[in-house]
Amino acid sequence: MPAGRLGRRRQDQKTPRMKILFVHNGYESLGIEYLSAALKAAGHETALLIDPCLFDEAGFWRSPALARLFSARAALLRKAAEFKPDLAAFSVFTDTWPWALALAGEIKAATGARTVFGGIHSSSVSEAVIKEGAVDFVCLGEGDLALPALAEHLEGGGPLPAGIWGKKDGSVVKGPPPSPPAVLDALPFPDKQLFAAAAPVFGSGYLISSSRGCPHSCAYCCNSVYRELYRASGVPCLRRRSAENVLTELEAAKAGAPGFVHFTDEVFNSDYAWLEDFLPKYKARAALPFSCFAFPDSRLAALAPALAAAGCFKVQLGVQRFDEEKRADLLGRRAANSDIAAAIKGLKAAGIYVTCDNILDLPDESAEELAALAGFYAENTPDHNEVFFLRLYPGTPLAARCGAGADAPGGLMRPSGHSPLPPGKQRAYFTLLTLLPRLPAFSRSFFAARPGLFGFAGGLGLRMISRLLSRPRKDFHTGRFLHLYSHFIFAKLRGNA
């Protein structure tokens, strides 16, 4: 019996052993869906509460007045009390840590439930997280095996399972080191009903991953933390599902008529042999438009026609900066500008929408490098540029190298002073790079050489406008953002949140 079917059969049992409540903010989490499936397969009951955090998105944008007006906190606490959970589970990013910690304390007070914190922040600074009074347990790394084992521990006692930390008599108690699932095909398919039941916006597209982990060692990325975390287990950080397992899940998903598929793999093109086998089968058996993240290596441009033929409509590339040596030295990314240019042109020629990610406020950036980056994009123009300011996350090699410099309260949307360049010049390049794909082709080189013309305010408003001006019809990121906000705003106005 396929793992996905096994999970669905067991979730229909009438006498759940424990009640686990997932509490999440805003957007769909494939990780939480996998955890829910694993818990249901073990005979437990799960539920999800969404705090949309409207106008209060950590690291992106905040409007305190609007956030108070559209707050869903009271309704969320009422629903938590009605569910009466045994365990409340939070998957936490560094930017959402203050929100999760405050809400966990309120849910503990309202329900008496114990809490478990997972996610990258909890894995990066576990010692700090477990010391908080609102946190009873910490799950390190992937929780597919650890969270059901924790539920078993809470039912029957015994030592803490691998990957779980807890407390006893005021002291921290640690289970064995975490060991992630080595064979992804053995996992139940993700519990897609969890988010769809919370809001219909989560049923418009299908989130899936064919792999976990990453082949690269980018100095600013969470995968550097996970790689060290799993080292003792002997399980490789990068693991891939079989093509058959992925296709079986997608064939079942087609019954729900999703408008598109989004592959969340860190690097969808990490295994070209796998892709060459998978893409024709995907076209034959799934036949849904899809988007993905890819690394701009020397082979991506040649793969573009096959991606397009299979239904790919959008690829997001990580560029981050122009200087190749600094890109490799500071960021740990080894990519040639010639390969990036070829990937942009090859993907666009195949009819695929191309987005490029970029980081400003780097500690070794210069005006000359930013000018070169703008010139590069004037000649090799993607459909959209995503531009962020550097944010240092705990546990990453880049944070250790740069020291404990504080990030700006605005997070990714404003410079924190890591760069030697003045904030005004960085904001000008933020605006220039964001708008460059919107400008007529004949004018791009002219404007790329004149960043001073773009010194006006940028930020999230500019990002949203640029996305709306030109985006794929089935764009996962912008589409979900717009649908989520409209859904929860109207729910609040109707008195349902």
JSON list of N, CA and C in Angstrom, two decimals, residues 162-203:
[
{"chain": "A", "resi": 162, "resn": "ALA", "atom": "N", "xyz": [14.68, 11.02, 19.68]},
{"chain": "A", "resi": 162, "resn": "ALA", "atom": "CA", "xyz": [15.72, 11.73, 18.93]},
{"chain": "A", "resi": 162, "resn": "ALA", "atom": "C", "xyz": [15.17, 13.02, 18.35]},
{"chain": "A", "resi": 163, "resn": "GLY", "atom": "N", "xyz": [15.95, 14.08, 18.48]},
{"chain": "A", "resi": 163, "resn": "GLY", "atom": "CA", "xyz": [15.57, 15.36, 17.91]},
{"chain": "A", "resi": 163, "resn": "GLY", "atom": "C", "xyz": [14.65, 16.19, 18.77]},
{"chain": "A", "resi": 164, "resn": "ILE", "atom": "N", "xyz": [14.37, 15.76, 20.00]},
{"chain": "A", "resi": 164, "resn": "ILE", "atom": "CA", "xyz": [13.47, 16.49, 20.89]},
{"chain": "A", "resi": 164, "resn": "ILE", "atom": "C", "xyz": [14.21, 16.90, 22.16]},
{"chain": "A", "resi": 165, "resn": "TRP", "atom": "N", "xyz": [14.05, 18.15, 22.54]},
{"chain": "A", "resi": 165, "resn": "TRP", "atom": "CA", "xyz": [14.51, 18.66, 23.84]},
{"chain": "A", "resi": 165, "resn": "TRP", "atom": "C", "xyz": [13.29, 19.02, 24.67]},
{"chain": "A", "resi": 166, "resn": "GLY", "atom": "N", "xyz": [13.39, 18.81, 25.98]},
{"chain": "A", "resi": 166, "resn": "GLY", "atom": "CA", "xyz": [12.32, 19.16, 26.89]},
{"chain": "A", "resi": 166, "resn": "GLY", "atom": "C", "xyz": [12.87, 19.69, 28.20]},
{"chain": "A", "resi": 167, "resn": "LYS", "atom": "N", "xyz": [12.03, 19.68, 29.22]},
{"chain": "A", "resi": 167, "resn": "LYS", "atom": "CA", "xyz": [12.42, 20.19, 30.53]},
{"chain": "A", "resi": 167, "resn": "LYS", "atom": "C", "xyz": [11.94, 19.23, 31.62]},
{"chain": "A", "resi": 168, "resn": "LYS", "atom": "N", "xyz": [12.72, 19.16, 32.68]},
{"chain": "A", "resi": 168, "resn": "LYS", "atom": "CA", "xyz": [12.33, 18.37, 33.84]},
{"chain": "A", "resi": 168, "resn": "LYS", "atom": "C", "xyz": [12.90, 19.02, 35.09]},
{"chain": "A", "resi": 169, "resn": "ASP", "atom": "N", "xyz": [12.01, 19.38, 35.99]},
{"chain": "A", "resi": 169, "resn": "ASP", "atom": "CA", "xyz": [12.42, 20.02, 37.25]},
{"chain": "A", "resi": 169, "resn": "ASP", "atom": "C", "xyz": [13.27, 21.26, 37.01]},
{"chain": "A", "resi": 170, "resn": "GLY", "atom": "N", "xyz": [12.89, 22.02, 36.00]},
{"chain": "A", "resi": 170, "resn": "GLY", "atom": "CA", "xyz": [13.58, 23.27, 35.72]},
{"chain": "A", "resi": 170, "resn": "GLY", "atom": "C", "xyz": [14.85, 23.14, 34.91]},
{"chain": "A", "resi": 171, "resn": "SER", "atom": "N", "xyz": [15.24, 21.92, 34.57]},
{"chain": "A", "resi": 171, "resn": "SER", "atom": "CA", "xyz": [16.47, 21.71, 33.78]},
{"chain": "A", "resi": 171, "resn": "SER", "atom": "C", "xyz": [16.12, 21.23, 32.38]},
{"chain": "A", "resi": 172, "resn": "VAL", "atom": "N", "xyz": [16.99, 21.55, 31.44]},
{"chain": "A", "resi": 172, "resn": "VAL", "atom": "CA", "xyz": [16.80, 21.12, 30.06]},
{"chain": "A", "resi": 172, "resn": "VAL", "atom": "C", "xyz": [17.22, 19.66, 29.91]},
{"chain": "A", "resi": 173, "resn": "VAL", "atom": "N", "xyz": [16.37, 18.86, 29.28]},
{"chain": "A", "resi": 173, "resn": "VAL", "atom": "CA", "xyz": [16.64, 17.46, 29.01]},
{"chain": "A", "resi": 173, "resn": "VAL", "atom": "C", "xyz": [16.68, 17.28, 27.49]},
{"chain": "A", "resi": 174, "resn": "LYS", "atom": "N", "xyz": [17.73, 16.65, 26.99]},
{"chain": "A", "resi": 174, "resn": "LYS", "atom": "CA", "xyz": [17.91, 16.51, 25.55]},
{"chain": "A", "resi": 174, "resn": "LYS", "atom": "C", "xyz": [17.81, 15.05, 25.11]},
{"chain": "A", "resi": 175, "resn": "GLY", "atom": "N", "xyz": [17.02, 14.83, 24.07]},
{"chain": "A", "resi": 175, "resn": "GLY", "atom": "CA", "xyz": [16.99, 13.52, 23.46]},
{"chain": "A", "resi": 175, "resn": "GLY", "atom": "C", "xyz": [18.22, 13.32, 22.59]},
{"chain": "A", "resi": 176, "resn": "PRO", "atom": "N", "xyz": [18.38, 12.15, 21.99]},
{"chain": "A", "resi": 176, "resn": "PRO", "atom": "CA", "xyz": [19.50, 11.90, 21.09]},
{"chain": "A", "resi": 176, "resn": "PRO", "atom": "C", "xyz": [19.51, 12.90, 19.93]},
{"chain": "A", "resi": 177, "resn": "PRO", "atom": "N", "xyz": [20.64, 13.04, 19.23]},
{"chain": "A", "resi": 177, "resn": "PRO", "atom": "CA", "xyz": [20.71, 13.96, 18.09]},
{"chain": "A", "resi": 177, "resn": "PRO", "atom": "C", "xyz": [19.67, 13.63, 17.04]},
{"chain": "A", "resi": 178, "resn": "PRO", "atom": "N", "xyz": [19.21, 14.65, 16.31]},
{"chain": "A", "resi": 178, "resn": "PRO", "atom": "CA", "xyz": [18.17, 14.42, 15.30]},
{"chain": "A", "resi": 178, "resn": "PRO", "atom": "C", "xyz": [18.67, 13.58, 14.13]},
{"chain": "A", "resi": 179, "resn": "SER", "atom": "N", "xyz": [17.76, 12.79, 13.59]},
{"chain": "A", "resi": 179, "resn": "SER", "atom": "CA", "xyz": [18.06, 12.00, 12.39]},
{"chain": "A", "resi": 179, "resn": "SER", "atom": "C", "xyz": [16.88, 12.15, 11.44]},
{"chain": "A", "resi": 180, "resn": "PRO", "atom": "N", "xyz": [17.04, 12.84, 10.33]},
{"chain": "A", "resi": 180, "resn": "PRO", "atom": "CA", "xyz": [15.92, 13.08, 9.43]},
{"chain": "A", "resi": 180, "resn": "PRO", "atom": "C", "xyz": [15.55, 11.82, 8.66]},
{"chain": "A", "resi": 181, "resn": "PRO", "atom": "N", "xyz": [14.38, 11.78, 8.06]},
{"chain": "A", "resi": 181, "resn": "PRO", "atom": "CA", "xyz": [13.98, 10.61, 7.26]},
{"chain": "A", "resi": 181, "resn": "PRO", "atom": "C", "xyz": [14.96, 10.41, 6.10]},
{"chain": "A", "resi": 182, "resn": "ALA", "atom": "N", "xyz": [15.51, 9.21, 6.02]},
{"chain": "A", "resi": 182, "resn": "ALA", "atom": "CA", "xyz": [16.49, 8.93, 4.97]},
{"chain": "A", "resi": 182, "resn": "ALA", "atom": "C", "xyz": [15.82, 8.61, 3.64]},
{"chain": "A", "resi": 183, "resn": "VAL", "atom": "N", "xyz": [14.65, 8.00, 3.68]},
{"chain": "A", "resi": 183, "resn": "VAL", "atom": "CA", "xyz": [13.94, 7.58, 2.47]},
{"chain": "A", "resi": 183, "resn": "VAL", "atom": "C", "xyz": [12.63, 8.37, 2.40]},
{"chain": "A", "resi": 184, "resn": "LEU", "atom": "N", "xyz": [12.58, 9.37, 1.55]},
{"chain": "A", "resi": 184, "resn": "LEU", "atom": "CA", "xyz": [11.41, 10.24, 1.48]},
{"chain": "A", "resi": 184, "resn": "LEU", "atom": "C", "xyz": [10.19, 9.52, 0.94]},
{"chain": "A", "resi": 185, "resn": "ASP", "atom": "N", "xyz": [10.39, 8.51, 0.12]},
{"chain": "A", "resi": 185, "resn": "ASP", "atom": "CA", "xyz": [9.24, 7.76, -0.42]},
{"chain": "A", "resi": 185, "resn": "ASP", "atom": "C", "xyz": [8.46, 7.05, 0.67]},
{"chain": "A", "resi": 186, "resn": "ALA", "atom": "N", "xyz": [9.08, 6.82, 1.82]},
{"chain": "A", "resi": 186, "resn": "ALA", "atom": "CA", "xyz": [8.40, 6.10, 2.90]},
{"chain": "A", "resi": 186, "resn": "ALA", "atom": "C", "xyz": [7.46, 6.99, 3.70]},
{"chain": "A", "resi": 187, "resn": "LEU", "atom": "N", "xyz": [7.49, 8.29, 3.47]},
{"chain": "A", "resi": 187, "resn": "LEU", "atom": "CA", "xyz": [6.65, 9.22, 4.23]},
{"chain": "A", "resi": 187, "resn": "LEU", "atom": "C", "xyz": [5.23, 9.25, 3.66]},
{"chain": "A", "resi": 188, "resn": "PRO", "atom": "N", "xyz": [4.23, 9.47, 4.53]},
{"chain": "A", "resi": 188, "resn": "PRO", "atom": "CA", "xyz": [2.88, 9.71, 4.00]},
{"chain": "A", "resi": 188, "resn": "PRO", "atom": "C", "xyz": [2.86, 10.97, 3.14]},
{"chain": "A", "resi": 189, "resn": "PHE", "atom": "N", "xyz": [1.96, 11.03, 2.18]},
{"chain": "A", "resi": 189, "resn": "PHE", "atom": "CA", "xyz": [1.81, 12.26, 1.41]},
{"chain": "A", "resi": 189, "resn": "PHE", "atom": "C", "xyz": [1.33, 13.38, 2.33]},
{"chain": "A", "resi": 190, "resn": "PRO", "atom": "N", "xyz": [1.69, 14.61, 2.05]},
{"chain": "A", "resi": 190, "resn": "PRO", "atom": "CA", "xyz": [1.31, 15.72, 2.93]},
{"chain": "A", "resi": 190, "resn": "PRO", "atom": "C", "xyz": [-0.21, 15.85, 3.06]},
{"chain": "A", "resi": 191, "resn": "ASP", "atom": "N", "xyz": [-0.62, 16.28, 4.23]},
{"chain": "A", "resi": 191, "resn": "ASP", "atom": "CA", "xyz": [-2.04, 16.44, 4.55]},
{"chain": "A", "resi": 191, "resn": "ASP", "atom": "C", "xyz": [-2.54, 17.76, 3.97]},
{"chain": "A", "resi": 192, "resn": "LYS", "atom": "N", "xyz": [-3.00, 17.73, 2.74]},
{"chain": "A", "resi": 192, "resn": "LYS", "atom": "CA", "xyz": [-3.42, 18.94, 2.05]},
{"chain": "A", "resi": 192, "resn": "LYS", "atom": "C", "xyz": [-4.75, 19.48, 2.55]},
{"chain": "A", "resi": 193, "resn": "GLN", "atom": "N", "xyz": [-5.52, 18.66, 3.23]},
{"chain": "A", "resi": 193, "resn": "GLN", "atom": "CA", "xyz": [-6.80, 19.15, 3.76]},
{"chain": "A", "resi": 193, "resn": "GLN", "atom": "C", "xyz": [-6.61, 20.10, 4.92]},
{"chain": "A", "resi": 194, "resn": "LEU", "atom": "N", "xyz": [-5.47, 20.05, 5.56]},
{"chain": "A", "resi": 194, "resn": "LEU", "atom": "CA", "xyz": [-5.24, 20.87, 6.75]},
{"chain": "A", "resi": 194, "resn": "LEU", "atom": "C", "xyz": [-5.37, 22.35, 6.43]},
{"chain": "A", "resi": 195, "resn": "PHE", "atom": "N", "xyz": [-4.66, 22.84, 5.42]},
{"chain": "A", "resi": 195, "resn": "PHE", "atom": "CA", "xyz": [-4.72, 24.26, 5.06]},
{"chain": "A", "resi": 195, "resn": "PHE", "atom": "C", "xyz": [-5.97, 24.58, 4.26]},
{"chain": "A", "resi": 196, "resn": "ALA", "atom": "N", "xyz": [-6.38, 23.67, 3.38]},
{"chain": "A", "resi": 196, "resn": "ALA", "atom": "CA", "xyz": [-7.58, 23.93, 2.58]},
{"chain": "A", "resi": 196, "resn": "ALA", "atom": "C", "xyz": [-8.81, 24.11, 3.45]},
{"chain": "A", "resi": 197, "resn": "ALA", "atom": "N", "xyz": [-8.87, 23.39, 4.57]},
{"chain": "A", "resi": 197, "resn": "ALA", "atom": "CA", "xyz": [-10.01, 23.54, 5.48]},
{"chain": "A", "resi": 197, "resn": "ALA", "atom": "C", "xyz": [-9.96, 24.87, 6.22]},
{"chain": "A", "resi": 198, "resn": "ALA", "atom": "N", "xyz": [-8.76, 25.40, 6.39]},
{"chain": "A", "resi": 198, "resn": "ALA", "atom": "CA", "xyz": [-8.62, 26.67, 7.11]},
{"chain": "A", "resi": 198, "resn": "ALA", "atom": "C", "xyz": [-9.05, 27.86, 6.26]},
{"chain": "A", "resi": 199, "resn": "ALA", "atom": "N", "xyz": [-8.81, 27.80, 4.95]},
{"chain": "A", "resi": 199, "resn": "ALA", "atom": "CA", "xyz": [-9.18, 28.89, 4.06]},
{"chain": "A", "resi": 199, "resn": "ALA", "atom": "C", "xyz": [-9.16, 28.38, 2.63]},
{"chain": "A", "resi": 200, "resn": "PRO", "atom": "N", "xyz": [-10.17, 28.69, 1.82]},
{"chain": "A", "resi": 200, "resn": "PRO", "atom": "CA", "xyz": [-10.22, 28.18, 0.45]},
{"chain": "A", "resi": 200, "resn": "PRO", "atom": "C", "xyz": [-9.08, 28.68, -0.42]},
{"chain": "A", "resi": 201, "resn": "VAL", "atom": "N", "xyz": [-8.42, 29.76, -0.04]},
{"chain": "A", "resi": 201, "resn": "VAL", "atom": "CA", "xyz": [-7.30, 30.28, -0.83]},
{"chain": "A", "resi": 201, "resn": "VAL", "atom": "C", "xyz": [-6.20, 29.26, -0.97]},
{"chain": "A", "resi": 202, "resn": "PHE", "atom": "N", "xyz": [-6.10, 28.35, -0.01]},
{"chain": "A", "resi": 202, "resn": "PHE", "atom": "CA", "xyz": [-5.03, 27.36, -0.04]},
{"chain": "A", "resi": 202, "resn": "PHE", "atom": "C", "xyz": [-5.32, 26.20, -0.98]},
{"chain": "A", "resi": 203, "resn": "GLY", "atom": "N", "xyz": [-6.45, 26.21, -1.64]},
{"chain": "A", "resi": 203, "resn": "GLY", "atom": "CA", "xyz": [-6.76, 25.14, -2.57]},
{"chain": "A", "resi": 203, "resn": "GLY", "atom": "C", "xyz": [-6.57, 25.52, -4.03]}
]
